[in-house]
Coordinates of C-alpha atoms and ligand atoms in Angstrom, one line a residue:
M54 CA 20.4 5.9 46.0
S55 CA 17.0 5.6 47.7
I56 CA 17.2 9.3 48.8
N57 CA 17.8 10.4 45.3
Q58 CA 14.8 8.4 44.0
N59 CA 12.6 10.0 46.6
T60 CA 13.5 13.5 45.8
L61 CA 13.0 12.8 42.1
L62 CA 9.5 11.4 42.8
V63 CA 8.6 14.5 44.9
R64 CA 9.7 16.8 42.1
A65 CA 7.8 15.0 39.4
F66 CA 4.6 14.5 41.3
P67 CA 4.1 16.9 44.2
A68 CA 2.1 14.9 46.7
N69 CA 1.3 17.8 49.0
E70 CA -0.4 21.1 48.7
Q71 CA 2.8 23.1 48.8
G72 CA 4.2 21.2 45.8
A73 CA 0.9 21.6 43.9
K74 CA 1.0 25.4 44.5
L75 CA 4.5 25.6 43.3
V76 CA 3.6 24.0 40.0
A77 CA 0.4 26.0 39.7
K78 CA 2.4 29.2 40.0
A79 CA 4.8 28.2 37.3
R80 CA 4.6 30.2 34.2
S81 CA 2.7 28.8 31.2
Q82 CA 4.8 26.9 28.7
F83 CA 5.1 26.9 24.9
I84 CA 4.2 23.6 23.3
C85 CA 4.9 22.7 19.7
Q86 CA 1.6 21.7 18.2
N87 CA 3.3 19.4 15.8
C88 CA 5.5 17.2 18.0
G89 CA 4.5 18.2 21.5
T90 CA 7.9 19.3 22.7
V91 CA 7.7 21.8 25.6
F92 CA 9.7 25.0 25.7
N93 CA 10.0 27.7 28.3
R94 CA 10.3 30.5 25.7
W95 CA 8.5 31.2 22.5
N96 CA 10.5 30.5 19.3
G97 CA 9.8 30.9 15.7
K98 CA 10.9 27.4 14.9
C99 CA 10.6 24.2 16.9
D100 CA 14.1 23.0 17.6
S101 CA 12.8 19.4 17.9
C102 CA 10.9 18.8 14.7
G103 CA 11.9 21.9 12.7
E104 CA 8.4 23.1 12.1
W105 CA 7.9 26.8 11.8
N106 CA 5.4 28.8 13.8
S107 CA 4.0 25.8 15.6
L108 CA 4.7 27.0 19.2
V109 CA 1.6 28.0 21.2
E110 CA 1.5 29.2 24.7
E111 CA -0.5 26.8 26.9
N112 CA -1.4 26.8 30.6
T113 CA 0.0 23.5 31.8
A114 CA -1.1 24.0 35.4
S115 CA -3.9 21.5 34.6
G116 CA -4.4 18.6 32.3
I117 CA -2.0 15.8 31.6
G118 CA 1.2 15.8 33.6
A119 CA 0.1 18.6 35.8
S120 CA -0.6 18.6 39.5
P121 CA -4.1 18.1 40.8
K122 CA -5.5 21.3 42.4
T123 CA -6.9 19.6 45.4
K124 CA -5.2 17.4 47.9
V125 CA -4.2 14.1 46.4
Q126 CA -6.6 11.4 47.4
K127 CA -5.4 8.0 48.5
G128 CA -5.5 5.5 45.6
H129 CA -7.3 2.1 45.8
A130 CA -5.6 -1.3 45.7
I131 CA -5.1 -2.7 42.2
S132 CA -4.8 -6.4 41.5
L133 CA -1.4 -8.0 40.8
V134 CA -1.4 -11.0 38.5
P135 CA 1.4 -13.6 37.8
L136 CA 3.3 -13.2 34.5
S137 CA 2.8 -16.9 33.9
G138 CA -1.0 -16.8 33.7
E139 CA -3.3 -17.8 30.9
I140 CA -3.0 -15.8 27.7
E141 CA -6.2 -14.0 26.9
E142 CA -6.2 -14.0 23.1
A143 CA -7.0 -10.5 22.1
P144 CA -10.4 -11.1 20.4
R145 CA -10.8 -9.2 17.1
I146 CA -13.9 -8.2 15.3
S147 CA -13.6 -8.2 11.5
T148 CA -14.3 -4.8 10.0
G149 CA -16.0 -6.4 7.0
I150 CA -13.7 -4.3 4.7
G151 CA -10.9 -6.6 3.5
E152 CA -8.3 -3.9 3.0
L153 CA -9.0 -2.5 6.5
D154 CA -8.7 -6.0 8.0
R155 CA -5.4 -6.5 6.3
V156 CA -4.0 -3.2 7.7
T157 CA -5.2 -3.8 11.2
G158 CA -4.0 -7.4 11.2
G159 CA -7.4 -9.1 10.9
G160 CA -9.9 -6.6 12.4
F161 CA -10.2 -4.3 15.3
V162 CA -9.1 -5.6 18.7
R163 CA -11.6 -5.2 21.5
G164 CA -10.5 -2.4 23.9
A165 CA -7.9 -1.0 21.5
A166 CA -7.5 2.7 20.8
I167 CA -6.8 3.3 17.2
L168 CA -5.7 6.6 15.7
I169 CA -6.5 7.3 12.0
G170 CA -4.6 10.3 10.8
G171 CA -4.7 12.0 7.4
D172 CA -5.0 15.3 5.6
P173 CA -8.4 17.0 5.8
G174 CA -10.7 15.8 3.0
I175 CA -8.8 12.6 2.3
G176 CA -11.7 10.4 3.2
K177 CA -11.3 9.4 6.9
S178 CA -15.0 10.1 7.7
T179 CA -16.0 8.2 4.6
L180 CA -13.9 5.1 5.5
L181 CA -15.2 5.1 9.0
T182 CA -18.8 5.6 8.0
Q183 CA -18.4 2.5 5.7
A184 CA -16.7 0.6 8.4
S185 CA -19.4 1.4 11.0
A186 CA -22.1 0.4 8.6
S187 CA -20.5 -3.0 8.0
F188 CA -19.9 -3.4 11.7
S189 CA -23.5 -2.7 12.4
R190 CA -24.7 -5.0 9.7
A191 CA -22.7 -7.8 11.4
G192 CA -24.8 -7.1 14.6
H193 CA -22.4 -5.0 16.6
D194 CA -23.3 -1.8 18.4
V195 CA -21.6 1.3 16.9
V196 CA -21.6 4.9 18.2
Y197 CA -20.3 7.6 15.9
V198 CA -19.6 10.9 17.6
S199 CA -18.8 13.8 15.3
G200 CA -17.6 17.2 16.4
E201 CA -17.3 18.5 12.9
E202 CA -20.5 17.8 11.0
A203 CA -24.2 18.2 11.7
I204 CA -26.4 15.1 11.9
G205 CA -28.0 16.1 8.6
Q206 CA -24.6 16.1 6.8
I207 CA -23.6 12.7 8.3
R208 CA -26.9 11.2 7.2
L209 CA -26.5 12.6 3.7
R210 CA -23.1 11.0 3.5
A211 CA -24.4 7.7 4.8
K212 CA -27.1 7.8 2.1
R213 CA -24.5 8.3 -0.6
L214 CA -22.5 5.4 0.8
D215 CA -25.5 3.1 1.0
A216 CA -25.1 2.9 4.8
A217 CA -28.2 4.7 5.8
D218 CA -30.2 1.6 6.6
T219 CA -28.0 0.5 9.5
N220 CA -28.4 0.9 13.3
V221 CA -25.3 3.1 13.8
L222 CA -26.0 5.6 16.6
L223 CA -25.0 9.2 15.9
A224 CA -24.2 12.2 18.1
T225 CA -22.7 15.6 17.4
E226 CA -20.7 16.5 20.5
T227 CA -17.4 17.8 21.5
S228 CA -17.4 17.5 25.3
V229 CA -15.5 14.5 26.6
E230 CA -17.5 14.5 29.8
N231 CA -20.9 14.6 27.9
V232 CA -19.8 11.7 25.7
L233 CA -18.6 9.6 28.6
T234 CA -21.7 10.3 30.7
T235 CA -23.9 9.3 27.8
L236 CA -22.0 6.1 27.2
E237 CA -22.1 5.1 30.8
L238 CA -25.9 5.0 30.7
R239 CA -26.0 2.2 28.2
K240 CA -24.2 -1.0 27.3
P241 CA -20.7 -0.2 26.0
P242 CA -20.8 -0.3 22.2
A243 CA -18.4 -2.6 20.2
L244 CA -17.1 0.4 18.3
L245 CA -16.9 4.0 19.2
I246 CA -15.7 6.5 16.6
I247 CA -14.6 10.0 17.6
D248 CA -14.4 12.4 14.6
S249 CA -12.1 14.2 15.3
I250 CA -9.7 14.5 18.3
Q251 CA -9.1 18.1 17.5
T252 CA -12.7 19.1 18.2
L253 CA -12.8 17.2 21.5
W254 CA -12.4 19.1 24.7
T255 CA -12.4 18.3 28.4
A256 CA -13.1 20.5 31.4
G257 CA -10.1 18.7 33.0
A258 CA -7.6 20.8 31.0
E259 CA -7.6 24.6 30.8
S260 CA -6.1 25.1 27.3
A261 CA -8.1 26.0 24.2
P262 CA -9.8 23.2 22.2
G263 CA -7.4 21.8 19.6
S264 CA -4.2 22.6 21.6
V265 CA -1.8 19.8 22.6
T266 CA -2.8 19.8 26.3
Q267 CA -6.5 19.5 25.4
V268 CA -6.1 16.9 22.7
R269 CA -3.9 14.8 25.0
A270 CA -6.2 15.0 28.0
S271 CA -9.2 14.2 25.9
V272 CA -7.6 11.3 24.1
Q273 CA -6.4 10.0 27.5
A274 CA -10.0 10.0 28.8
M275 CA -11.2 8.1 25.7
I276 CA -8.4 5.5 25.9
R277 CA -9.3 5.0 29.6
Y278 CA -12.9 4.3 28.5
A279 CA -11.7 1.8 25.8
K280 CA -9.6 -0.1 28.4
N281 CA -12.3 -0.1 31.0
T282 CA -15.1 -1.3 28.8
G283 CA -13.5 -3.3 26.0
T284 CA -15.0 -0.9 23.4
T285 CA -12.7 -0.3 20.4
V286 CA -12.2 3.4 20.1
I287 CA -11.3 4.9 16.8
L288 CA -9.9 8.4 17.0
V289 CA -9.7 10.5 13.9
G290 CA -6.9 13.1 13.7
H291 CA -6.3 15.7 11.1
V292 CA -2.8 16.2 9.9
T293 CA -2.2 19.9 10.2
K294 CA 0.3 21.8 8.2
D295 CA 0.1 25.3 9.9
G296 CA 0.4 24.1 13.5
Q297 CA -2.6 26.0 14.6
I298 CA -4.2 22.9 16.1
A299 CA -2.4 19.9 17.5
G300 CA -1.6 17.2 15.0
P301 CA -2.1 13.4 15.5
R302 CA 1.6 12.9 16.2
V303 CA 1.2 14.3 19.7
V304 CA -1.0 11.3 20.7
E305 CA 0.7 8.6 18.7
H306 CA 2.5 7.2 21.7
M307 CA -0.7 6.8 23.7
V308 CA -2.8 4.7 21.4
D309 CA -2.4 1.0 20.4
A310 CA -2.4 1.5 16.7
V311 CA -1.7 4.4 14.3
L312 CA -3.0 4.3 10.8
Y313 CA -2.4 7.0 8.2
F314 CA -4.7 7.6 5.3
E315 CA -2.8 9.1 2.4
G316 CA -3.4 10.1 -1.2
E317 CA -2.4 12.6 -3.7
R318 CA -4.7 15.4 -4.7
G319 CA -5.9 14.8 -8.2
H320 CA -5.7 11.0 -7.9
H321 CA -8.6 8.8 -6.9
F322 CA -6.8 6.2 -4.9
R323 CA -6.0 6.3 -1.2
I324 CA -3.6 4.3 0.8
L325 CA -4.1 3.3 4.4
R326 CA -0.8 2.7 6.0
T327 CA 0.1 1.3 9.5
V328 CA 2.7 3.3 11.4
K329 CA 2.3 1.5 14.7
N330 CA 0.3 -1.6 15.7
R331 CA 0.6 -3.3 19.1
F332 CA -1.6 -6.2 17.8
G333 CA -0.5 -6.7 14.2
P334 CA 1.8 -6.0 11.4
T335 CA 3.2 -2.5 10.7
D336 CA 4.2 -2.8 7.1
E337 CA 0.9 -3.6 5.4
I338 CA -1.0 -1.1 3.2
G339 CA -4.7 -1.0 2.2
V340 CA -5.5 0.4 -1.1
F341 CA -8.8 2.1 -1.9
E342 CA -10.3 4.1 -4.7
M343 CA -12.5 7.1 -4.0
T344 CA -15.6 6.8 -6.2
G345 CA -18.9 8.7 -6.3
S346 CA -20.3 6.2 -3.9
G347 CA -17.5 5.9 -1.4
L348 CA -14.3 4.0 -1.1
Q349 CA -13.9 0.8 -3.1
E350 CA -11.3 -1.8 -2.2
I351 CA -8.5 -2.4 -4.6
S352 CA -7.2 -5.9 -4.0
N353 CA -4.6 -5.8 -6.8
P354 CA -2.9 -2.4 -6.6
S355 CA -0.3 -3.1 -9.3
E356 CA -3.1 -3.2 -12.0
L357 CA -4.2 0.3 -10.8
F358 CA -0.7 1.8 -10.8
L359 CA 0.2 0.4 -14.2
N360 CA -3.1 1.3 -15.7
E361 CA -2.2 4.4 -17.6
R362 CA 1.2 3.2 -18.6
A363 CA 2.6 4.8 -21.8
V364 CA 3.8 2.4 -24.4
S365 CA 7.6 2.2 -24.5
A366 CA 8.5 5.8 -23.9
P367 CA 12.1 6.5 -22.8
G368 CA 12.5 7.3 -19.1
A369 CA 9.9 4.9 -17.8
A370 CA 10.9 1.9 -15.7
V371 CA 8.6 -0.5 -13.8
F372 CA 9.6 -1.1 -10.2
A373 CA 8.6 -4.3 -8.5
G374 CA 8.1 -3.1 -4.9
L375 CA 6.8 -4.7 -1.8
E376 CA 4.4 -3.4 0.8
G377 CA 4.3 -5.7 3.8
T378 CA 3.5 -9.1 2.4
R379 CA 2.1 -7.8 -0.9
P380 CA 4.1 -7.0 -4.0
V381 CA 3.2 -3.7 -5.7
L382 CA 4.3 -2.8 -9.2
V383 CA 4.6 0.9 -10.1
E384 CA 6.0 2.8 -13.0
I385 CA 8.8 5.3 -12.3
Q386 CA 9.1 8.1 -14.8
A387 CA 12.2 10.2 -15.3
L388 CA 12.9 13.2 -17.4
V389 CA 16.5 14.3 -17.9
A390 CA 17.0 17.4 -20.0
P391 CA 19.9 19.9 -20.5
S392 CA 19.5 22.7 -18.0
P393 CA 19.5 26.4 -19.0
L394 CA 20.1 27.2 -15.3
G395 CA 23.4 27.5 -13.4
T396 CA 22.0 25.2 -10.7
P397 CA 20.0 22.5 -12.4
R398 CA 16.6 21.6 -11.1
R399 CA 15.9 18.4 -9.2
A400 CA 12.2 17.7 -8.7
V401 CA 10.9 14.5 -7.2
V402 CA 7.3 13.3 -6.6
G403 CA 6.8 10.1 -4.7
W404 CA 10.4 9.4 -3.8
D405 CA 13.1 10.7 -1.5
T406 CA 15.1 13.7 -2.8
A407 CA 18.2 12.7 -0.8
R408 CA 18.0 9.2 -2.4
L409 CA 17.8 10.7 -5.9
S410 CA 20.9 12.8 -5.2
M411 CA 22.7 9.6 -4.1
V412 CA 21.7 7.7 -7.2
L413 CA 22.8 10.6 -9.4
A414 CA 26.2 10.7 -7.5
V415 CA 26.7 7.0 -8.0
L416 CA 25.9 7.3 -11.7
E417 CA 28.4 10.0 -12.0
A418 CA 31.2 8.5 -10.0
H419 CA 30.9 4.9 -11.0
C420 CA 29.1 4.8 -14.4
G421 CA 30.6 7.8 -16.1
I422 CA 27.1 9.3 -16.6
R423 CA 27.2 13.1 -16.0
L424 CA 24.0 14.8 -15.1
G425 CA 25.6 17.8 -13.5
S426 CA 24.3 20.2 -16.2
H427 CA 20.9 18.5 -16.6
D428 CA 17.5 19.1 -15.0
V429 CA 16.2 15.9 -13.5
Y430 CA 12.5 15.3 -12.9
L431 CA 11.3 12.1 -11.2
N432 CA 7.8 11.0 -10.8
V433 CA 6.2 7.8 -9.4
A434 CA 3.1 7.2 -11.4
G435 CA -0.3 7.3 -9.9
G436 CA 0.7 9.3 -6.9
Y437 CA 2.1 6.3 -5.1
R438 CA 5.1 6.8 -2.7
I439 CA 8.1 4.5 -2.6
S440 CA 9.8 4.2 0.7
E441 CA 11.9 1.1 -0.1
P442 CA 15.6 1.3 -0.9
A443 CA 14.9 -1.4 -3.5
G444 CA 13.6 1.3 -5.8
D445 CA 17.2 2.6 -6.5
M446 CA 17.8 0.4 -9.5
A447 CA 14.5 1.2 -11.2
V448 CA 15.2 4.9 -10.7
A449 CA 18.7 4.5 -12.1
A450 CA 17.3 2.6 -15.1
A451 CA 14.7 5.3 -15.7
L452 CA 17.3 8.1 -15.5
I453 CA 19.7 6.4 -17.9
S454 CA 16.9 5.6 -20.3
S455 CA 15.7 9.2 -20.4
L456 CA 19.2 10.6 -20.8
C457 CA 20.0 8.4 -23.8
G458 CA 16.5 8.5 -25.2
N459 CA 16.3 4.8 -25.3
A460 CA 13.1 3.1 -24.1
L461 CA 13.5 0.2 -21.8
P462 CA 12.1 -3.2 -22.7
Q463 CA 8.4 -2.8 -22.2
R464 CA 7.8 -6.1 -20.3
S465 CA 10.6 -5.8 -17.8
V466 CA 10.7 -4.9 -14.1
Y467 CA 13.6 -3.6 -12.1
F468 CA 14.5 -3.7 -8.4
G469 CA 17.7 -3.6 -6.3
E470 CA 19.4 -1.4 -3.8
V471 CA 22.3 0.7 -5.0
S472 CA 25.2 1.3 -2.6
L473 CA 27.6 4.2 -2.6
S474 CA 30.3 2.0 -4.1
G475 CA 28.2 1.4 -7.1
A476 CA 27.4 -2.2 -6.2
V477 CA 23.8 -3.5 -6.4
R478 CA 22.7 -5.1 -3.2
A479 CA 20.3 -7.9 -2.8
V480 CA 16.8 -7.1 -1.5
T481 CA 14.2 -9.2 0.4
Q482 CA 11.6 -11.3 -1.3
A483 CA 13.1 -11.2 -4.8
E484 CA 11.1 -14.3 -5.8
L485 CA 7.8 -12.8 -4.7
R486 CA 8.5 -9.6 -6.7
A487 CA 9.4 -11.6 -9.8
K488 CA 6.3 -13.8 -9.5
E489 CA 4.0 -10.8 -9.2
A490 CA 5.6 -9.3 -12.3
A491 CA 5.1 -12.6 -14.2
K492 CA 1.5 -12.7 -13.0
L493 CA 0.9 -9.3 -14.6
G494 CA 2.3 -10.3 -17.9
F495 CA 5.9 -9.2 -17.5
T496 CA 8.5 -11.4 -19.1
S497 CA 11.8 -10.4 -17.5
A498 CA 13.3 -8.9 -14.4
V499 CA 16.6 -7.0 -13.8
K500 CA 17.6 -7.7 -10.3
P501 CA 20.6 -8.0 -7.9
K502 CA 22.6 -11.3 -7.8
S503 CA 20.7 -13.5 -5.4
L504 CA 22.5 -15.0 -2.5
S505 CA 20.5 -18.2 -2.3
G506 CA 20.8 -19.4 -5.8
K507 CA 18.2 -19.8 -8.5
K508 CA 14.7 -20.3 -7.2
Q509 CA 11.6 -21.6 -8.9
L510 CA 10.4 -19.0 -11.3
P511 CA 7.6 -19.1 -13.8
A512 CA 8.6 -20.8 -17.1
G513 CA 9.8 -18.4 -19.8
F514 CA 10.5 -15.6 -17.2
E515 CA 13.9 -14.2 -17.9
V516 CA 16.1 -12.9 -15.1
T517 CA 19.2 -10.7 -15.5
E518 CA 21.4 -10.4 -12.5
I519 CA 23.3 -7.2 -12.0
E520 CA 26.2 -6.8 -9.6
E521 CA 27.4 -3.3 -10.4
L522 CA 25.3 -0.4 -11.5
A523 CA 27.8 0.2 -14.3
E524 CA 26.6 -3.0 -15.9
L525 CA 23.0 -1.7 -16.0
A526 CA 24.3 1.6 -17.5
A527 CA 26.2 -0.3 -20.2
K528 CA 23.2 -2.5 -20.9
I529 CA 20.8 0.5 -21.5
A530 CA 23.1 3.1 -22.9
G531 CA 25.3 0.6 -24.8
S532 CA 22.4 -0.7 -26.9
H533 CA 21.5 2.9 -27.5
Y534 CA 24.9 3.7 -28.8
Q535 CA 24.9 0.7 -31.0
L536 CA 21.5 1.9 -32.3
S537 CA 22.7 5.4 -32.9
Q538 CA 25.8 4.2 -34.6
Q539 CA 23.7 2.0 -36.9
S540 CA 21.5 4.9 -37.8
K541 CA 24.6 7.0 -38.6
E542 CA 26.0 4.2 -40.8
N543 CA 22.7 4.0 -42.7
Ligands
TYD794 P1 -14.2 12.9 4.0 O1 -14.4 11.5 4.4 O2 -15.2 13.9 4.5 O3 -12.8 13.4 4.5 P2 -12.1 13.6 5.9 O4 -13.0 13.1 6.9 O5 -10.8 12.9 5.8 O6 -11.9 15.1 6.1 O7 -14.1 12.9 2.4 C1 -14.2 14.1 1.8 C2 -13.9 14.0 0.3 O8 -14.3 12.7 -0.3 C3 -14.7 15.0 -0.4 O9 -13.8 15.8 -1.1 C4 -15.7 14.3 -1.2 C5 -15.1 13.0 -1.4 N1 -16.1 11.9 -1.5 C6 -16.3 11.2 -2.7 O10 -15.6 11.4 -3.7 N2 -17.2 10.2 -2.7 C7 -18.0 9.9 -1.7 O11 -18.8 9.0 -1.7 C8 -17.8 10.6 -0.5 C9 -18.7 10.3 0.7 C10 -16.9 11.6 -0.4
MG795 MG1 -14.1 14.2 8.3

């Protein structure tokens, strides 16, 4: 056993010159710029993440995971501490932006490395300029290093955001070594912002700037700085579609928290979502609106998403969703129309295509609603994205409503998970969802049968419990048929 372990160790980390040479001689490798998987041969498609054209040849003889060129020096002793010691409460600094505090779990933790990813132009630099201004106003040191924009451009933005009168220190630099040397000369700042990781490069890795090896090596150096000094380091990463430069996913595992800034083009609001957080919740969202003078916080997102709601049109259902601890009400719009095509169209915005197919199959198999020769379009209003299974019932309601041309009751919300057997399953926090709906002026909810009996609900709020999806179909389509029969009789 011990022999095996030793050989393994020698292979992974050659401790002598001979070993180092062996690795140095090895051919360069092909690394997927999207997910970081390493291949020996070039391929059109990454087998791991399925991305096309994302493999780039990189020299891995240096940088992260590679052998050192010179003889390995002896390490120095590190301190070992008992597990049972005092807990040092990770001290946080509030960002001064409520929605950002909510997403990070109460502010930035000292010494943490936080990655903020998002499409180019979504507002990452805007958010961080605003955060650094409020940090600075609270008396903390902030250093903002940009590798993308000139000082003039950053100042112009700061003016627009009303952040120009703060003591934030700026630099335009892309070299990791230059940044670290500069920072070593002064007291470590409370917050260091690197905009963006794709522009950073270190002499320690030989690959081109923006490649996986470079990005990883540079980020590693910045994280080391954060841990050594207690500075919170924010790393901005552009999400890349074409795989020409490494995406933020290749460093997700190295940082303490990963936040993604999302939004639909053509819509003004932006959602900050936690993907990973070592020091806080991972299911919270922060909602902002992009205005002419920067990002404004939206503390009640439901009002925003329901803002442009059409009055009692068929095919619209309001879903009472949940994001972390916060209920969010959104409108789901469906359009079902007879298809002239052999294979009808299925187009979805803001929801999962596979889940739509599932709901359509259940409607067909268990409710006798045939949509096989109909085009189906589904849209979540406002550009919001639903990831919860609880959205199933609202989607089903919108589909049935559109098919039979019967508008749903205007002041009603829907939620519940649909299973393949056609049963409607209970979802978490039903009470909280109903309460939010009541707060926004809704008067009834259609929901799964609750397991824990009736709870305290606002007076006058009507609850319809559904056990099978067929009941919902009968409820919506049935009243429609009655109506159409009445009109025939008249
Ligand atoms: P930016 O923060 O530069 O995006 P990122 O850093 O993610 O690439 O934001 C760019 C967009 O935001 C740009 O299209 C202009 C818009 N914007 C506003 O609408 N209002 C503002 O006050 C600012 C600063 C930007
Ligand atoms: Mg930017």
